[in-house]
mmCIF file of C-alpha atoms in Angstrom:
data_model
loop_
_atom_site.group_PDB
_atom_site.id
_atom_site.type_symbol
_atom_site.label_atom_id
_atom_site.label_comp_id
_atom_site.label_asym_id
_atom_site.label_seq_id
_atom_site.Cartn_x
_atom_site.Cartn_y
_atom_site.Cartn_z
ATOM 1 C CA MET A 135 101.559 77.781 94.132
ATOM 2 C CA ALA A 136 97.970 79.288 94.271
ATOM 3 C CA GLU A 137 96.454 81.054 97.378
ATOM 4 C CA VAL A 138 92.736 81.224 98.000
ATOM 5 C CA VAL A 139 91.384 84.731 98.998
ATOM 6 C CA GLU A 140 87.975 85.050 100.526
ATOM 7 C CA PHE A 141 85.605 88.029 100.870
ATOM 8 C CA ARG A 142 85.866 87.835 104.592
ATOM 9 C CA VAL A 143 87.853 89.709 107.595
ATOM 10 C CA PRO A 144 91.479 88.584 107.531
ATOM 11 C CA ALA A 145 91.997 86.260 110.422
ATOM 12 C CA ALA A 146 95.082 84.254 109.868
ATOM 13 C CA SER A 147 98.233 85.204 111.571
ATOM 14 C CA ALA A 148 100.008 84.904 108.108
ATOM 15 C CA GLN A 149 97.940 87.891 106.717
ATOM 16 C CA THR A 150 98.866 90.230 109.484
ATOM 17 C CA LEU A 151 102.139 92.216 109.936
ATOM 18 C CA LEU A 152 103.739 93.745 113.075
ATOM 19 C CA VAL A 153 105.748 97.004 112.151
ATOM 20 C CA TRP A 154 107.509 98.573 115.031
ATOM 21 C CA GLY A 155 110.274 101.256 115.288
ATOM 22 C CA LEU A 156 108.105 104.005 114.029
ATOM 23 C CA GLU A 157 108.747 107.573 114.687
ATOM 24 C CA PRO A 158 105.794 110.016 115.568
ATOM 25 C CA GLU A 159 104.629 111.929 112.577
ATOM 26 C CA PRO A 160 101.532 113.446 111.190
ATOM 27 C CA ASP A 161 99.357 110.984 109.296
ATOM 28 C CA LEU A 162 101.361 108.100 110.119
ATOM 29 C CA GLU A 163 98.716 105.561 109.226
ATOM 30 C CA HIS A 164 98.325 107.159 105.708
ATOM 31 C CA SER A 165 102.082 106.934 105.154
ATOM 32 C CA LEU A 166 102.102 103.240 106.202
ATOM 33 C CA PHE A 167 99.036 102.527 103.827
ATOM 34 C CA SER A 168 100.813 104.311 100.904
ATOM 35 C CA VAL A 169 104.070 102.061 101.503
ATOM 36 C CA PHE A 170 102.309 98.726 102.002
ATOM 37 C CA SER A 171 99.317 98.942 99.781
ATOM 38 C CA LYS A 172 101.753 98.553 96.722
ATOM 39 C CA PHE A 173 102.133 94.929 97.698
ATOM 40 C CA GLY A 174 98.312 94.278 97.570
ATOM 41 C CA PRO A 175 95.038 95.290 98.898
ATOM 42 C CA LEU A 176 94.788 96.104 102.672
ATOM 43 C CA TYR A 177 92.052 95.421 105.004
ATOM 44 C CA SER A 178 93.281 97.819 107.730
ATOM 45 C CA VAL A 179 96.148 99.791 109.025
ATOM 46 C CA ARG A 180 96.264 100.664 112.604
ATOM 47 C CA ALA A 181 99.155 102.395 114.358
ATOM 48 C CA HIS A 182 99.446 102.632 118.299
ATOM 49 C CA ARG A 183 101.699 104.345 120.798
ATOM 50 C CA ASN A 184 104.208 101.944 122.614
ATOM 51 C CA ALA A 185 103.481 101.018 126.007
ATOM 52 C CA ALA A 186 105.636 103.137 128.501
ATOM 53 C CA VAL A 187 108.013 100.192 129.286
ATOM 54 C CA ALA A 188 108.811 99.978 125.530
ATOM 55 C CA GLY A 189 110.032 103.506 125.258
ATOM 56 C CA PRO A 190 108.789 106.235 122.978
ATOM 57 C CA GLY A 191 107.694 105.594 119.342
ATOM 58 C CA TYR A 192 104.846 103.780 117.772
ATOM 59 C CA TYR A 193 104.012 100.112 116.207
ATOM 60 C CA ALA A 194 101.303 99.326 113.781
ATOM 61 C CA ILE A 195 99.347 96.394 112.785
ATOM 62 C CA ILE A 196 98.834 95.892 109.070
ATOM 63 C CA LYS A 197 96.240 93.338 107.693
ATOM 64 C CA PHE A 198 96.448 91.931 104.193
ATOM 65 C CA TYR A 199 93.682 89.988 102.571
ATOM 66 C CA SER A 200 96.505 87.850 100.993
ATOM 67 C CA ALA A 201 99.047 85.900 102.966
ATOM 68 C CA GLY A 202 101.417 86.077 99.910
ATOM 69 C CA ASP A 203 101.199 89.635 99.718
ATOM 70 C CA ALA A 204 101.970 90.199 103.375
ATOM 71 C CA SER A 205 104.996 87.732 102.987
ATOM 72 C CA ARG A 206 106.325 90.035 100.097
ATOM 73 C CA ALA A 207 105.734 93.178 102.020
ATOM 74 C CA GLN A 208 107.693 91.695 104.976
ATOM 75 C CA ARG A 209 110.726 90.862 103.027
ATOM 76 C CA ALA A 210 110.837 93.829 100.917
ATOM 77 C CA CYS A 211 110.355 96.311 103.972
ATOM 78 C CA ASN A 212 112.110 94.634 107.056
ATOM 79 C CA GLY A 213 115.176 96.786 107.965
ATOM 80 C CA GLN A 214 114.148 99.520 105.526
ATOM 81 C CA ARG A 215 113.948 103.363 106.407
ATOM 82 C CA LEU A 216 110.824 103.701 103.999
ATOM 83 C CA PHE A 217 109.283 107.240 104.931
ATOM 84 C CA GLN A 218 111.403 107.905 108.120
ATOM 85 C CA LYS A 219 115.050 108.388 109.241
ATOM 86 C CA SER A 220 115.540 105.017 111.106
ATOM 87 C CA PRO A 221 115.036 101.630 109.800
ATOM 88 C CA LEU A 222 111.860 99.711 110.571
ATOM 89 C CA LYS A 223 111.219 96.202 111.837
ATOM 90 C CA VAL A 224 108.636 94.223 110.099
ATOM 91 C CA CYS A 225 107.571 90.595 110.810
ATOM 92 C CA VAL A 226 104.679 88.209 110.234
ATOM 93 C CA CYS A 227 102.616 87.985 113.439
ATOM 94 C CA THR A 228 103.166 84.702 115.273
ATOM 95 C CA LYS A 229 100.155 82.357 115.651
ATOM 96 C CA GLN A 230 98.470 82.420 119.117
ATOM 97 C CA LYS A 231 97.788 78.818 120.056
ATOM 98 C CA GLY A 232 94.578 78.134 121.753
ATOM 99 C CA PHE A 233 92.916 81.171 120.337
ATOM 100 C CA GLN A 234 90.469 80.797 117.320
ATOM 101 C CA GLN A 235 89.126 84.136 115.884
ATOM 102 C CA GLN A 236 85.613 84.285 114.610
ATOM 103 C CA VAL A 237 85.820 84.579 110.766
ATOM 104 C CA LEU A 238 83.427 87.398 109.865
ATOM 105 C CA ALA A 239 82.156 88.523 106.517
ATOM 106 C CA LEU A 240 83.394 91.680 104.833
ATOM 107 C CA ASN A 241 81.002 94.538 104.783
ATOM 108 C CA SER A 242 79.628 95.600 101.276
ATOM 109 C CA ASN A 243 81.942 98.573 100.835
ATOM 110 C CA LYS A 244 85.143 96.266 101.489
ATOM 111 C CA CYS A 245 83.608 93.604 99.270
ATOM 112 C CA GLN A 246 83.469 95.993 96.324
ATOM 113 C CA GLU A 247 86.914 97.429 97.107
ATOM 114 C CA LEU A 248 88.303 93.768 96.976
ATOM 115 C CA ALA A 249 86.180 92.988 93.804
ATOM 116 C CA ASN A 250 87.482 96.313 92.031
ATOM 117 C CA HIS A 251 91.132 95.189 92.843
ATOM 118 C CA TYR A 252 90.942 91.766 91.548
ATOM 119 C CA PHE A 253 88.437 92.194 88.705
ATOM 120 C CA GLY A 254 88.450 95.901 87.699
ATOM 121 C CA PHE A 255 85.668 98.174 87.890
ATOM 122 C CA ASN A 256 84.108 96.632 84.632
ATOM 123 C CA GLY A 257 84.913 93.079 85.785
ATOM 124 C CA TRP A 258 81.910 92.523 87.854
ATOM 125 C CA SER A 259 78.438 93.854 88.460
ATOM 126 C CA SER A 260 75.644 93.868 90.782
ATOM 127 C CA ARG A 261 71.890 94.205 90.690
ATOM 128 C CA ILE A 262 68.848 94.267 93.137
ATOM 129 C CA ILE A 263 66.492 91.495 92.279
ATOM 130 C CA THR A 264 63.728 92.559 94.962
ATOM 131 C CA LEU A 265 63.596 94.805 97.820
ATOM 132 C CA GLN A 266 60.467 94.203 99.764
ATOM 133 C CA ASN A 267 58.960 95.915 102.806
ATOM 134 C CA VAL A 268 58.036 93.166 105.309
ATOM 135 C CA SER A 269 57.498 95.372 108.310
ATOM 136 C CA ASP A 270 54.810 94.258 110.628
ATOM 137 C CA PHE A 271 52.901 97.325 112.182
ATOM 138 C CA ASP A 272 49.844 95.306 113.720
ATOM 139 C CA GLY A 273 51.672 94.029 116.523
ATOM 140 C CA GLY A 274 50.299 94.795 120.123
ATOM 141 C CA ASN A 275 51.064 93.785 123.792
ATOM 142 C CA GLU A 276 47.823 91.741 124.578
ATOM 143 C CA GLU A 277 48.949 90.720 127.902
ATOM 144 C CA LEU A 278 49.157 94.413 128.935
ATOM 145 C CA GLY A 279 46.161 95.413 126.855
ATOM 146 C CA GLU A 280 48.340 98.209 125.301
ATOM 147 C CA THR A 281 49.309 98.940 121.754
ATOM 148 C CA LEU A 282 53.029 99.065 121.420
ATOM 149 C CA GLN A 283 54.231 102.603 120.482
ATOM 150 C CA LYS A 284 57.546 101.411 118.911
ATOM 151 C CA ARG A 285 57.559 100.139 115.489
ATOM 152 C CA SER A 286 60.178 98.235 113.613
ATOM 153 C CA VAL A 287 60.970 98.840 109.903
ATOM 154 C CA LYS A 288 62.107 95.743 107.948
ATOM 155 C CA TYR A 289 63.005 95.328 104.432
ATOM 156 C CA LEU A 290 64.183 92.005 102.747
ATOM 157 C CA CYS A 291 66.381 92.242 99.794
ATOM 158 C CA ALA A 292 67.880 89.906 97.075
ATOM 159 C CA VAL A 293 70.959 90.852 95.187
ATOM 160 C CA GLU A 294 72.633 89.118 92.253
ATOM 161 C CA VAL A 295 76.575 89.537 91.607
ATOM 162 C CA THR A 296 77.845 88.611 88.218
ATOM 163 C CA LEU A 297 81.378 88.029 87.165
ATOM 164 C CA PRO A 298 80.910 87.772 83.237
ATOM 165 C CA ASN A 299 84.578 87.042 82.573
ATOM 166 C CA HIS A 300 84.454 84.060 84.863
ATOM 167 C CA GLY A 301 80.930 82.813 84.270
ATOM 168 C CA VAL A 302 79.819 83.049 88.017
ATOM 169 C CA ARG A 303 76.634 84.379 89.127
ATOM 170 C CA THR A 304 75.702 84.343 93.063
ATOM 171 C CA ARG A 305 72.829 85.546 94.904
ATOM 172 C CA GLY A 306 72.561 87.022 98.442
ATOM 173 C CA VAL A 307 69.479 87.725 100.610
ATOM 174 C CA ALA A 308 69.375 89.554 103.810
ATOM 175 C CA LEU A 309 67.256 91.410 106.052
ATOM 176 C CA GLY A 310 67.464 95.050 107.317
ATOM 177 C CA GLU A 311 65.717 96.028 110.373
ATOM 178 C CA ALA A 312 65.519 99.266 112.551
ATOM 179 C CA ASP A 313 63.261 100.558 115.326
ATOM 180 C CA ILE A 314 61.449 103.810 115.182
ATOM 181 C CA GLU A 315 61.235 105.583 118.507
ATOM 182 C CA ASN A 316 58.365 107.924 117.528
ATOM 183 C CA SER A 317 56.217 106.270 114.895
ATOM 184 C CA GLU A 318 54.139 109.430 114.581
ATOM 185 C CA ASP A 319 56.975 111.337 112.978
ATOM 186 C CA PRO A 320 56.785 111.027 109.236
ATOM 187 C CA LEU A 321 60.429 112.427 108.929
ATOM 188 C CA GLU A 322 61.847 109.880 111.357
ATOM 189 C CA PHE A 323 59.918 107.002 109.375
ATOM 190 C CA VAL A 324 61.295 108.262 106.042
ATOM 191 C CA THR A 325 64.683 108.311 107.369
ATOM 192 C CA ALA A 326 64.622 105.082 109.025
ATOM 193 C CA THR A 327 63.194 103.425 105.912
ATOM 194 C CA ARG A 328 66.064 104.813 103.829
ATOM 195 C CA ARG A 329 68.563 103.594 106.290
ATOM 196 C CA VAL A 330 67.046 100.085 106.489
ATOM 197 C CA GLN A 331 66.796 99.547 102.562
ATOM 198 C CA LYS A 332 70.498 100.539 102.393
ATOM 199 C CA LEU A 333 71.451 98.191 105.284
ATOM 200 C CA ALA A 334 69.409 95.239 103.463
ATOM 201 C CA VAL A 335 70.965 95.905 100.163
ATOM 202 C CA GLY A 336 74.541 96.030 101.677
ATOM 203 C CA LYS A 337 74.091 92.970 103.738
ATOM 204 C CA ALA A 338 72.697 91.072 100.595
ATOM 205 C CA LEU A 339 75.630 92.154 98.500
ATOM 206 C CA SER A 340 77.905 90.956 101.138
ATOM 207 C CA SER A 341 76.226 87.485 101.362
ATOM 208 C CA ALA A 342 76.417 87.118 97.598
ATOM 209 C CA PHE A 343 80.137 87.838 97.686
ATOM 210 C CA GLN A 344 80.633 85.127 100.403
ATOM 211 C CA LYS A 345 80.074 82.377 97.739
ATOM 212 C CA ILE A 346 82.885 83.619 95.709
ATOM 213 C CA LEU A 347 86.539 82.175 96.236
ATOM 214 C CA LEU A 348 89.491 83.970 94.614
ATOM 215 C CA VAL A 349 92.366 81.764 93.407
ATOM 216 C CA VAL A 350 95.339 83.960 93.032
ATOM 217 C CA LEU A 351 98.183 82.320 91.099
ATOM 218 C CA GLU A 352 101.872 83.102 91.493
ATOM 219 C CA ASN A 353 101.782 85.133 88.083
ATOM 220 C CA GLY A 354 99.195 87.432 89.466
ATOM 221 C CA LYS A 355 96.089 86.055 87.416
ATOM 222 C CA VAL A 356 92.905 85.259 89.180
ATOM 223 C CA ALA A 357 90.607 82.330 88.784
ATOM 224 C CA VAL A 358 87.165 82.195 90.472
ATOM 225 C CA GLU A 359 85.396 79.288 92.084
ATOM 226 C CA TYR A 360 81.859 79.093 93.483
ATOM 227 C CA ASP A 361 81.832 78.061 97.263
ATOM 228 C CA SER A 362 79.041 75.463 97.285
ATOM 229 C CA THR A 363 79.226 75.127 100.825
ATOM 230 C CA GLN A 364 77.796 78.401 101.318
ATOM 231 C CA GLU A 365 74.950 77.615 98.698
ATOM 232 C CA GLU A 366 71.289 78.225 99.790
ATOM 233 C CA LEU A 367 67.817 77.407 98.708
ATOM 234 C CA THR A 368 67.384 80.842 96.960
ATOM 235 C CA ASP A 369 70.310 80.206 94.712
ATOM 236 C CA SER A 370 68.429 77.524 92.857
ATOM 237 C CA LEU A 371 65.044 79.349 92.544
ATOM 238 C CA THR A 372 64.157 81.387 89.313
ATOM 239 C CA GLU A 373 63.987 85.201 89.495
ATOM 240 C CA GLU A 374 60.134 85.012 89.843
ATOM 241 C CA GLU A 375 60.096 82.462 92.439
ATOM 242 C CA LEU A 376 62.583 84.394 94.391
ATOM 243 C CA LYS A 377 60.270 87.354 94.361
ATOM 244 C CA GLY A 378 57.435 85.312 95.246
ATOM 245 C CA LEU A 379 59.178 83.807 98.225
ATOM 246 C CA VAL A 380 60.481 87.270 99.603
ATOM 247 C CA GLN A 381 56.895 88.507 99.283
ATOM 248 C CA VAL A 382 55.541 85.787 101.155
#
């Protein structure tokens, strides 16, 4: 049986474990991460103090990218002491009916972590096709007859992700933007420009990964499919056409 893993924030209840019976200790989240990451890549580990009515101790919410990994971790860890004296209780979170959580794209750092896990560091690559300044510094408030002092720095970026072992190549295009409070300060302008460029590249990289579906087989092997429902006009353009479109 195969499972599809996406480059998106885990939202399904089957991907989330509830762990309780935790004893207070330094670096509790680190201890949890060390144990549960052995079963597969983790999106997040969050430990919380019990409510007063529940008595002393902690509980944790652990999110996996894969429901299969979460299930294996639950079966292996439930009732075990792991890193503490008393046994832990681990269960898969129950689905909340009538509540639909918005599915969000992973940020670029998380995308790269997931890609490194499934493809290896040398199993994928990315490159910036173009990074263009599309800022408009000529705006003014004509109704008030005043020139606006606040300026906005904008960069549009196109990134290509390649999976050579799977014959898959995808693109992502994104806009990074930030306001400059003091446009007369050259240091602030340079700092904002670098921040916006990094933001645009990261968003474009994340956008490219959204078109990749990981099909994880029971034997651990990974196949890749291209998600055509996420396809954009920019995917069918040549590199020169794409650069020209971004410049326009």
